[in-house]
Amino acid sequence: MKFYNKYFDVIVIGGGHAGIEAVLASSRMGCKTLLLTQKINTLGNLSCNPAIGGIGKSHLVKEIDALGGIMAIAADISGIQFRTLNTTKGCAVQATRVQVDRQIYKNFIQKILFNQKKLTILEEEVNELIIKNNEILGVKTLKNNIFYSKSTILTVGTFLRGKIYIGLKSYNGGRIHDSSSINLANQLKKLPLKIRRLKTGTPPRLDIRTINFKNLIVQKGDFIKPIFSFIGNKIKNLKQMPCYITRTNKRTHDIIKKNLHKSPIFSGMILGKGPRYCPSIEDKIFRFKNKNSHQIFIEPEGLNCIEMYPNGISTSLPIEIQKKFIHSIKGFENAKIIQPGYAVEYDFIDPTNLQPTLESKFINNLFFAGQINGTTGYEEAAAQGLIAGLNAGLNVFNKTLWYPKRNESYIGVLIDDLCTKGTKEPYRMFTSRSEYRLILRENNADLRLTKIAKKFKLINQYRWNIYNKKIQDIKYEKNKIKNIKILFNSKYSLELKKKFNIHLKNHISGYNLLKRPEININNITNLKIFFCKNTNIEVLKEIITEIKYEGYIKKQNIEINKYLKNENTLLPINFNYYNIKGLSNEVIIKLNYYQPISIGQASRISGITPVAISILLIYFNKNILNKK
């Protein structure tokens, strides 16, 4: 270790998606950052399905991008199939999903990391956290090397006492071919952190050369490819590949039912709860007994890769049973398993132990991000990593820490849900989790967050220029639309009649015309009065959305103002709520346990009634808030 300084501003433990965004955020801010990972060659790995985005998740990716993160750009560069989901529904719940080439994604991430200034990457396993007087000072590795820092971030994914299960056999591991972290997990159990267990899993990987695609349903990507990154419009796309769809059947289900006792989930070996929205095929068949089949998406893992990912049949059954039920599925009759499916059980911390900045409530300067906080998915992990990296950096410079609120982003929803309510199962983001989803759309993530990213030095000048150009374009197009006036007997009124069957009886402004349901973001390009060669279609879509939903957005803004009033009413730290008369014992116990930072957060804790909130407001207005 003579070649490396042992003193850093920020240390990040773990090189998964959370760790990647964390180190990039802190180093971009100017912090001398150290990334410690078991294996450097696994940086940028997509451990499960080869895809980025999806319902709710894509909003997180767009927000990560708006804050200067790397995930969206990596997805655009490595994308081999782009799709927009929920196109028949409103814009607030539409989502982008990209199948990616695993190797290209990984190579791009590693290239970015290896060229990042102020970032050192070492292949070292952390054995111990150095903690004194409830403050983390640094870490000690398995090789007995010691590194010190002002801020430390734990992003160890599924590696804390991780155990892999295939049938009734198990062994220690956080991921197949990777060992689990035992010593660090044992130390964390001794700290004032509530440690619990969760479970996740993955399906077997199949040899593409042994799958019969002839009679399977083909699922192609969108002809006009959506783009994830707000700066990615000039990226040259790779060759696009189709996905395929098949289904399980009665024979598949019979094989699995007969062998449920050989599953570690049903034998009692695994106690951790698995993801509700991505259950194993054993779970599906047990829980949905009336369903005769379940859909399987066959996803390519790369342009030159022989592996296919059968999304929908995650399993931890014995290998011989996996082979049997795989061969019962249409198209898989002769399929060869390259890697068996397996389950992983691992430790996570109760995220209610965290402040919304993702710093521990009990150990100063220690931050947590990713699956260690009880989430599932690349996108949820990356979002937390970015916020943890940002706050670790702010902590170094002794600046006020920051976190997004629920009205600002889905990242804010994610963090607030975790820190306020906790989780008993792997948490996954959905648009339905946000009460302000009409405002938190995919396409306006940059308008919501890029100015904040600039303030914290998370983005470069190039991205800032693109943001300002979009702001200018929106202003220009809005003024243009306001000044448009279509006469009922003009050539444009004839165009409206011909293309949209709109019969004008009076003059109409461009603004009011865009409110009409016949005109939408999919057919606006047919109207020359609005759209020309130089028009930025994304800008026009944003304006149309704001015009069409103007009334609903106004109502939502009123709700947000009420929400912010409670959110900005801060509560004291480490307060003993037994001091407040009139609160029930149940409420006092919960408030003492969660230690909410604001009236707003207190109101979202299960069991905290409106009456209790009124008592809190009266007490603190009288005794504390008025004294400030």
XYZ file of C-alpha atoms in Angstrom:
628
model
C 0.000 0.000 0.000
C 2.995 2.329 -0.259
C 1.679 3.675 -3.540
C -1.599 4.865 -2.078
C -2.397 7.536 0.454
C -4.456 6.066 3.273
C -6.439 9.291 3.738
C -9.506 10.009 1.603
C -12.482 12.320 1.748
C -14.980 9.580 0.915
C -14.721 5.790 1.033
C -17.327 3.684 -0.788
C -17.553 -0.010 0.032
C -19.013 -2.078 -2.796
C -18.917 -1.620 -6.568
C -22.511 -2.341 -7.583
C -24.878 0.190 -9.129
C -25.191 2.124 -5.848
C -21.424 2.222 -5.360
C -20.813 3.358 -8.945
C -23.148 6.352 -8.727
C -21.867 7.177 -5.240
C -18.178 7.378 -6.213
C -18.924 9.309 -9.401
C -21.030 11.845 -7.489
C -18.503 12.458 -4.703
C -15.482 12.601 -7.016
C -17.260 14.982 -9.429
C -17.825 17.276 -6.454
C -14.060 17.371 -5.917
C -13.763 14.799 -3.125
C -10.817 12.449 -3.043
C -12.739 9.176 -3.247
C -11.780 5.535 -2.700
C -13.838 2.633 -4.053
C -13.166 -0.706 -2.376
C -14.531 -3.750 -4.185
C -13.944 -7.499 -4.018
C -13.384 -7.775 -7.773
C -12.598 -4.881 -10.086
C -13.617 -6.895 -13.154
C -17.216 -7.135 -11.884
C -17.736 -3.351 -11.802
C -20.765 -2.543 -13.955
C -22.146 -6.090 -13.824
C -25.861 -6.551 -14.407
C -26.321 -9.423 -11.979
C -29.898 -10.203 -12.931
C -31.888 -9.272 -16.060
C -30.131 -7.410 -18.907
C -32.466 -4.409 -18.856
C -32.700 -0.892 -17.464
C -35.950 0.928 -16.700
C -39.584 -0.129 -16.675
C -42.667 1.163 -14.870
C -41.565 3.568 -12.125
C -37.936 2.523 -12.480
C -37.441 4.569 -15.638
C -38.423 7.712 -13.736
C -35.561 6.982 -11.332
C -33.109 6.532 -14.229
C -34.170 9.825 -15.793
C -33.756 11.572 -12.430
C -30.334 10.011 -11.918
C -29.409 11.365 -15.349
C -30.768 14.826 -14.544
C -28.526 14.833 -11.455
C -25.456 13.921 -13.508
C -25.460 10.143 -12.962
C -24.184 7.608 -15.492
C -26.878 4.895 -15.692
C -29.010 6.475 -18.443
C -26.043 7.187 -20.722
C -24.744 3.638 -20.241
C -28.192 2.255 -21.114
C -28.406 4.370 -24.280
C -24.936 3.341 -25.427
C -25.477 -0.382 -24.793
C -29.183 -0.572 -25.712
C -30.200 -3.346 -28.104
C -33.952 -2.880 -27.761
C -35.785 0.314 -26.743
C -39.460 0.410 -25.808
C -41.929 2.873 -24.318
C -44.361 1.145 -21.952
C -47.928 2.213 -21.098
C -48.325 4.181 -24.334
C -52.125 3.885 -24.132
C -52.123 5.552 -20.705
C -51.355 9.079 -19.549
C -47.885 10.572 -19.875
C -47.316 10.471 -16.111
C -47.183 6.659 -16.071
C -45.464 6.056 -19.392
C -42.036 4.494 -19.010
C -38.910 3.688 -21.000
C -37.332 0.237 -20.906
C -34.101 -0.777 -22.598
C -32.627 -4.209 -23.178
C -28.866 -3.794 -23.011
C -25.782 -5.660 -24.090
C -24.273 -6.757 -20.755
C -20.666 -6.570 -21.882
C -20.962 -3.179 -23.607
C -22.756 -1.738 -20.558
C -20.080 -3.100 -18.221
C -17.188 -1.932 -20.423
C -18.611 1.587 -20.656
C -19.109 1.850 -16.883
C -15.559 0.651 -16.244
C -14.141 3.104 -18.781
C -15.915 5.982 -17.017
C -14.718 4.823 -13.581
C -11.114 4.267 -14.624
C -10.930 7.753 -16.159
C -12.702 9.597 -13.351
C -10.504 12.207 -11.677
C -10.034 12.053 -7.889
C -11.179 8.405 -7.833
C -9.013 5.497 -6.680
C -10.258 1.928 -7.139
C -8.758 -0.931 -5.136
C -9.549 -4.635 -5.068
C -9.880 -5.033 -1.326
C -12.545 -6.592 0.898
C -13.505 -4.519 3.929
C -13.274 -6.550 7.094
C -14.093 -3.948 9.722
C -15.426 -0.415 10.165
C -13.324 1.782 12.462
C -15.837 3.461 14.782
C -15.173 5.602 17.865
C -17.729 7.505 19.932
C -20.507 6.743 17.424
C -18.476 8.156 14.529
C -16.897 6.252 11.657
C -13.249 7.132 11.044
C -12.292 4.632 8.378
C -12.115 0.967 7.411
C -9.826 -2.018 7.793
C -9.499 -4.544 4.965
C -8.953 -8.292 4.909
C -5.295 -7.584 4.001
C -4.976 -5.495 7.195
C -4.745 -2.233 5.281
C -6.370 0.749 6.974
C -7.966 3.679 5.144
C -9.360 6.808 6.794
C -12.055 9.179 5.558
C -14.467 11.907 6.593
C -17.438 10.049 5.039
C -17.991 6.336 4.412
C -20.748 4.749 2.310
C -21.826 1.111 2.561
C -23.203 -0.238 -0.742
C -22.612 -3.968 -0.278
C -25.770 -5.221 -2.030
C -26.609 -8.848 -1.270
C -23.166 -9.669 0.130
C -23.780 -9.272 3.890
C -23.858 -12.889 5.111
C -25.149 -13.732 1.663
C -26.079 -17.363 1.148
C -26.822 -18.964 -2.223
C -29.412 -21.749 -2.492
C -29.881 -24.275 -5.288
C -32.309 -26.928 -4.142
C -31.504 -28.117 -0.636
C -27.834 -27.250 -1.067
C -26.435 -23.905 0.043
C -23.133 -22.095 0.340
C -21.902 -18.642 1.274
C -21.994 -16.113 -1.552
C -23.453 -12.729 -2.386
C -23.723 -13.632 -6.069
C -22.765 -16.725 -8.021
C -18.933 -16.984 -8.209
C -18.560 -14.216 -5.575
C -18.001 -14.714 -1.827
C -20.152 -13.096 0.838
C -19.007 -10.627 3.489
C -19.143 -12.387 6.850
C -16.858 -10.412 9.174
C -18.350 -7.063 8.220
C -21.872 -8.465 8.638
C -21.019 -9.764 12.105
C -19.685 -6.331 13.134
C -22.809 -4.562 11.858
C -24.960 -6.851 14.016
C -23.157 -5.533 17.087
C -23.859 -1.902 16.178
C -27.120 -0.070 17.060
C -28.611 -1.089 13.700
C -31.598 -3.353 13.273
C -30.485 -6.149 10.925
C -32.979 -8.364 9.094
C -32.935 -10.871 6.217
C -34.318 -10.688 2.684
C -34.240 -12.999 -0.286
C -33.890 -12.510 -4.020
C -33.357 -14.835 -6.952
C -32.586 -15.248 -10.611
C -33.667 -17.633 -13.403
C -31.455 -20.126 -15.224
C -29.563 -18.772 -18.246
C -30.252 -20.642 -21.484
C -28.090 -21.314 -24.538
C -29.605 -19.334 -27.431
C -28.454 -22.024 -29.898
C -30.686 -24.621 -28.231
C -33.931 -22.584 -28.169
C -36.558 -23.109 -30.868
C -37.836 -19.607 -31.692
C -39.923 -20.763 -34.650
C -43.349 -20.716 -32.983
C -42.698 -18.139 -30.281
C -44.213 -14.658 -30.195
C -41.736 -12.035 -31.380
C -41.549 -8.757 -29.459
C -39.654 -6.027 -31.297
C -38.576 -2.662 -29.971
C -40.079 0.693 -30.934
C -39.374 1.929 -34.453
C -38.754 5.440 -33.127
C -36.418 4.637 -30.279
C -36.942 6.467 -26.981
C -33.798 7.830 -25.340
C -32.971 7.678 -21.650
C -30.372 10.405 -21.221
C -31.198 14.070 -21.659
C -27.875 14.419 -23.497
C -28.081 11.153 -25.451
C -29.754 12.260 -28.670
C -26.537 12.018 -30.693
C -25.615 8.496 -29.607
C -25.389 6.003 -32.449
C -27.612 3.042 -31.649
C -26.434 -0.537 -31.843
C -28.125 -3.209 -33.920
C -31.580 -3.808 -32.411
C -32.613 -7.304 -31.320
C -36.053 -8.806 -30.663
C -37.281 -10.431 -27.481
C -39.595 -13.442 -27.533
C -42.547 -14.562 -25.456
C -43.493 -18.064 -24.346
C -45.524 -19.436 -21.431
C -45.435 -22.106 -18.788
C -48.145 -24.793 -19.036
C -49.932 -27.450 -16.991
C -47.050 -29.884 -17.364
C -44.598 -27.226 -16.136
C -46.785 -26.533 -13.118
C -47.203 -30.238 -12.309
C -43.434 -30.765 -12.289
C -42.915 -27.809 -9.957
C -45.822 -28.726 -7.640
C -44.453 -32.245 -7.183
C -41.067 -30.860 -6.185
C -41.982 -27.889 -3.987
C -40.574 -29.751 -0.975
C -37.157 -29.567 -2.671
C -37.316 -25.771 -2.847
C -35.411 -23.978 -0.040
C -38.264 -21.457 0.096
C -40.854 -24.095 0.951
C -38.599 -26.396 2.967
C -38.000 -23.647 5.536
C -34.310 -23.177 4.765
C -34.878 -19.584 3.564
C -36.550 -17.303 6.112
C -36.013 -13.957 4.369
C -38.920 -12.547 2.412
C -38.603 -12.330 -1.367
C -39.772 -9.610 -3.776
C -43.560 -9.549 -4.091
C -43.521 -8.095 -7.607
C -40.870 -10.440 -8.987
C -41.627 -13.792 -7.323
C -40.015 -17.113 -8.158
C -41.896 -19.516 -10.407
C -42.443 -21.711 -7.321
C -44.095 -18.759 -5.545
C -46.280 -17.987 -8.563
C -47.576 -21.533 -8.880
C -48.196 -21.823 -5.123
C -49.885 -18.416 -4.774
C -51.874 -18.411 -8.004
C -53.239 -21.928 -8.055
C -56.006 -21.074 -10.538
C -53.606 -19.858 -13.230
C -52.713 -22.471 -15.815
C -49.761 -20.579 -17.278
C -47.403 -17.674 -16.679
C -45.741 -15.493 -19.290
C -41.993 -15.684 -19.921
C -40.033 -12.931 -21.709
C -36.957 -14.340 -23.424
C -34.425 -11.512 -23.381
C -31.091 -11.409 -25.256
C -28.061 -10.682 -23.086
C -26.011 -9.148 -25.870
C -25.266 -8.883 -29.581
C -22.586 -11.569 -29.487
C -23.692 -13.491 -26.419
C -25.048 -17.053 -26.484
C -26.984 -16.589 -23.235
C -30.694 -15.755 -23.108
C -32.468 -14.560 -19.981
C -35.922 -16.169 -19.440
C -37.570 -13.402 -17.420
C -40.399 -14.810 -15.297
C -39.055 -18.147 -14.105
C -36.707 -17.211 -11.285
C -36.129 -20.395 -9.292
C -34.045 -22.082 -6.616
C -35.191 -25.656 -7.315
C -32.513 -28.362 -7.775
C -30.751 -28.320 -11.144
C -32.318 -31.595 -12.298
C -35.824 -30.184 -11.598
C -34.927 -26.948 -13.384
C -34.002 -28.996 -16.464
C -37.292 -30.910 -16.342
C -39.588 -27.903 -16.103
C -37.539 -25.903 -18.632
C -37.924 -28.712 -21.195
C -41.694 -28.703 -20.665
C -41.981 -25.124 -21.984
C -42.691 -24.317 -25.616
C -39.462 -23.424 -27.410
C -37.319 -24.799 -24.575
C -37.810 -28.498 -25.375
C -34.093 -28.946 -26.072
C -32.783 -25.881 -24.239
C -29.444 -26.189 -22.510
C -28.950 -24.489 -19.127
C -25.688 -22.522 -19.076
C -26.120 -21.309 -15.488
C -28.762 -22.600 -13.070
C -31.246 -20.341 -11.336
C -30.593 -19.721 -7.651
C -31.811 -17.766 -4.624
C -29.749 -15.467 -2.394
C -30.593 -14.705 1.223
C -28.799 -11.726 2.756
C -28.744 -9.174 5.582
C -30.138 -5.671 5.256
C -30.546 -2.839 7.738
C -33.913 -1.437 8.738
C -33.937 1.790 6.663
C -35.884 3.604 9.385
C -32.452 3.685 11.077
C -31.470 6.249 8.446
C -32.013 9.961 8.026
C -33.458 11.028 4.655
C -29.899 12.007 3.683
C -29.114 8.257 3.968
C -26.766 8.924 6.879
C -27.126 6.660 9.898
C -29.090 8.092 12.819
C -26.679 6.394 15.221
C -23.223 6.555 13.595
C -22.070 9.904 12.279
C -20.586 10.141 8.762
C -21.742 6.614 7.844
C -24.094 6.392 4.859
C -25.993 3.444 3.383
C -27.244 2.924 -0.176
C -28.716 0.149 -2.310
C -29.980 -3.305 -1.424
C -28.497 -3.021 2.053
C -31.430 -0.630 2.664
C -34.021 -3.209 1.625
C -34.580 -2.300 -2.025
C -34.493 -4.433 -5.149
C -33.347 -3.442 -8.621
C -30.471 -1.636 -10.296
C -32.394 1.617 -10.595
C -33.404 1.889 -6.921
C -29.807 1.131 -5.889
C -28.274 3.673 -8.277
C -30.675 6.394 -7.129
C -29.725 5.886 -3.487
C -26.039 5.707 -4.382
C -26.153 9.104 -6.039
C -27.852 10.745 -3.037
C -25.482 9.040 -0.592
C -22.475 10.121 -2.685
C -23.761 13.695 -2.854
C -24.317 13.887 0.902
C -21.022 12.205 1.714
C -19.397 14.940 -0.369
C -21.375 17.738 1.275
C -20.388 16.272 4.637
C -16.711 16.518 3.663
C -17.104 20.229 2.927
C -19.142 20.757 6.133
C -22.134 21.879 4.091
C -25.816 21.266 4.848
C -26.868 17.858 3.572
C -29.682 17.621 1.016
C -32.346 15.135 0.022
C -35.201 15.377 -2.503
C -38.726 15.600 -1.137
C -41.719 13.608 -2.375
C -42.949 16.443 -4.575
C -39.557 16.847 -6.265
C -38.762 13.361 -7.523
C -39.358 9.634 -7.400
C -35.987 9.416 -5.665
C -37.608 11.503 -2.920
C -40.548 9.081 -2.785
C -38.187 6.109 -2.606
C -36.098 7.529 0.231
C -39.069 8.840 2.187
C -40.878 5.496 1.939
C -37.789 3.656 3.195
C -36.872 6.039 6.014
C -40.439 6.634 7.200
C -42.165 3.284 6.744
C -39.302 0.824 6.417
C -39.865 -2.381 4.475
C -40.501 -6.040 5.180
C -39.859 -7.133 1.598
C -37.539 -5.963 -1.182
C -38.859 -2.496 -2.085
C -39.557 -1.781 -5.738
C -40.523 1.573 -7.237
C -43.851 2.022 -9.045
C -45.536 5.183 -10.310
C -48.465 4.336 -8.015
C -46.252 5.046 -4.993
C -46.212 8.760 -5.803
C -49.174 10.979 -4.941
C -47.704 13.692 -7.182
C -47.012 11.572 -10.259
C -48.723 14.022 -12.637
C -45.916 16.467 -11.913
C -43.129 13.861 -11.617
C -43.029 12.786 -15.247
C -40.184 11.055 -17.072
C -39.713 13.837 -19.592
C -39.415 16.705 -17.081
C -36.864 15.162 -14.706
C -34.217 17.571 -16.004
C -36.492 20.580 -15.462
C -37.009 19.437 -11.878
C -33.477 18.473 -10.891
C -30.700 19.736 -13.167
C -30.565 23.165 -11.500
C -30.017 21.374 -8.178
C -27.270 19.262 -9.766
C -25.538 22.434 -10.951
C -25.682 23.905 -7.451
C -23.906 20.857 -6.023
C -21.358 20.620 -8.882
C -22.681 17.231 -10.014
C -22.838 18.149 -13.707
C -20.446 19.626 -16.258
C -20.907 22.720 -18.409
C -21.965 20.671 -21.443
C -24.987 19.259 -19.645
C -25.785 22.671 -18.173
C -25.766 24.214 -21.652
C -28.190 21.548 -22.911
C -30.500 22.251 -19.983
C -30.468 26.008 -20.628
C -31.102 25.451 -24.337
C -34.193 23.397 -23.432
C -35.432 26.152 -21.114
C -35.003 28.697 -23.907
C -36.772 26.431 -26.423
C -39.720 25.947 -24.050
C -40.031 29.700 -23.583
C -39.848 30.288 -27.338
C -42.415 27.604 -28.219
C -44.805 28.773 -25.481
C -44.734 32.316 -26.826
C -45.217 31.010 -30.340
C -48.253 28.936 -29.322
C -49.801 31.857 -27.412
C -49.545 34.033 -30.518
C -51.105 31.490 -32.868
C -54.653 32.360 -33.928
C -56.492 30.111 -36.352
C -59.338 31.719 -38.287
C -62.343 29.474 -38.806
C -62.144 29.893 -42.608
C -58.342 29.751 -43.016
C -56.199 27.063 -44.660
C -55.264 25.807 -41.185
C -58.934 25.299 -40.286
C -59.286 23.185 -43.433
C -56.229 21.197 -42.348
C -57.836 20.573 -38.941
C -61.045 19.414 -40.602
C -59.216 17.095 -42.986
C -56.730 15.513 -40.562
C -58.606 15.601 -37.248
C -62.272 16.095 -38.175
C -62.297 19.326 -36.145
C -64.903 21.813 -37.443
C -64.160 25.358 -36.318
C -67.165 27.701 -35.963
C -65.100 30.517 -34.486
C -61.515 31.601 -34.274
C -59.335 29.580 -31.873
C -55.961 30.236 -30.255
C -53.105 27.768 -30.523
C -53.214 27.360 -26.731
C -56.916 26.349 -26.679
C -56.524 24.112 -29.721
C -53.868 22.054 -27.904
C -56.346 21.467 -25.075
C -58.589 19.504 -27.421
C -58.382 15.687 -27.051
C -58.005 15.169 -30.798
C -54.562 16.816 -30.703
C -51.899 14.904 -28.800
C -48.164 14.382 -28.643
C -48.338 11.494 -31.111
C -50.022 13.401 -33.952
C -48.819 16.969 -33.348
C -46.181 16.556 -36.065
C -49.051 16.463 -38.605
C -49.842 20.119 -37.922
C -47.438 22.460 -39.724
C -48.655 25.452 -37.759
C -47.117 23.925 -34.615
C -44.394 21.702 -35.964
C -41.642 22.460 -38.442
C -38.236 21.060 -39.305
C -36.416 22.926 -36.515
C -38.960 22.234 -33.751
C -37.674 20.291 -30.740
C -40.310 17.556 -30.455
C -39.441 16.807 -26.802
C -39.973 20.459 -25.906
C -43.293 20.505 -27.758
C -44.414 17.349 -25.943
C -43.597 18.948 -22.592
C -45.639 22.060 -23.436
C -48.612 20.014 -24.696
C -48.610 17.965 -21.494
C -48.612 21.091 -19.332
C -51.457 22.625 -21.355
C -53.644 19.493 -21.365
C -53.217 18.811 -17.657
C -53.156 22.452 -16.550
C -56.178 22.184 -14.241
C -54.993 18.959 -12.605
C -51.481 20.338 -12.172
C -52.870 23.430 -10.401
C -54.794 21.193 -7.969
C -51.682 19.114 -7.348
C -49.624 22.250 -6.672
C -52.158 23.286 -4.022
C -51.734 19.869 -2.369
C -47.944 20.222 -2.582
C -48.036 23.594 -0.810
C -49.946 21.986 2.067
C -47.484 19.087 2.120
C -44.470 21.444 2.173
C -45.875 23.372 5.121
C -45.740 20.216 7.251
C -42.473 19.111 5.653
C -40.806 22.401 6.568
C -42.033 22.220 10.164
C -38.956 20.520 11.618
C -38.871 18.471 14.799
C -35.966 18.271 17.273
C -33.480 15.415 17.005
C -33.423 12.692 19.692
C -36.478 14.097 21.441
C -38.223 12.109 24.188
C -41.913 12.151 23.252
C -42.915 11.009 26.753
C -42.575 14.719 27.582
C -45.725 15.524 25.598
C -48.998 15.011 27.451
C -52.017 13.778 25.527
C -50.212 11.327 23.230
C -51.118 7.646 23.518
C -48.440 5.150 24.537
C -48.554 3.616 21.044
C -47.877 6.989 19.410
C -45.088 7.833 21.890
C -43.346 4.498 21.301
C -43.474 4.959 17.536
C -42.260 8.554 17.633
C -39.389 7.644 19.954
C -38.477 4.734 17.671
C -38.640 6.572 14.323
C -37.514 10.029 15.517
C -39.135 11.829 12.540
C -37.352 14.943 11.298
C -40.537 16.873 10.464
C -44.268 17.014 11.078
C -44.715 15.758 7.526
C -42.619 12.667 8.094
C -44.368 12.013 11.418
C -47.765 12.123 9.678
C -46.685 9.321 7.303
C -45.722 6.894 10.056
C -48.277 4.103 10.341
C -50.446 4.563 13.422
C -49.753 8.289 13.885
C -53.234 9.818 13.861
C -54.327 13.339 12.804
C -55.106 14.017 16.477
C -51.518 13.125 17.412
C -50.212 15.486 14.714
C -52.382 18.303 16.116
C -50.970 17.703 19.602
C -47.415 17.780 18.220
C -48.068 21.055 16.397
C -49.577 22.696 19.485
C -46.755 21.501 21.751
C -43.843 22.452 19.510
C -45.361 25.771 18.431
C -45.713 26.674 22.083
C -42.538 25.222 23.565
C -39.865 24.963 20.888
C -40.654 26.318 17.445
C -41.566 29.786 18.721
C -38.304 29.994 20.674
C -36.152 29.600 17.561
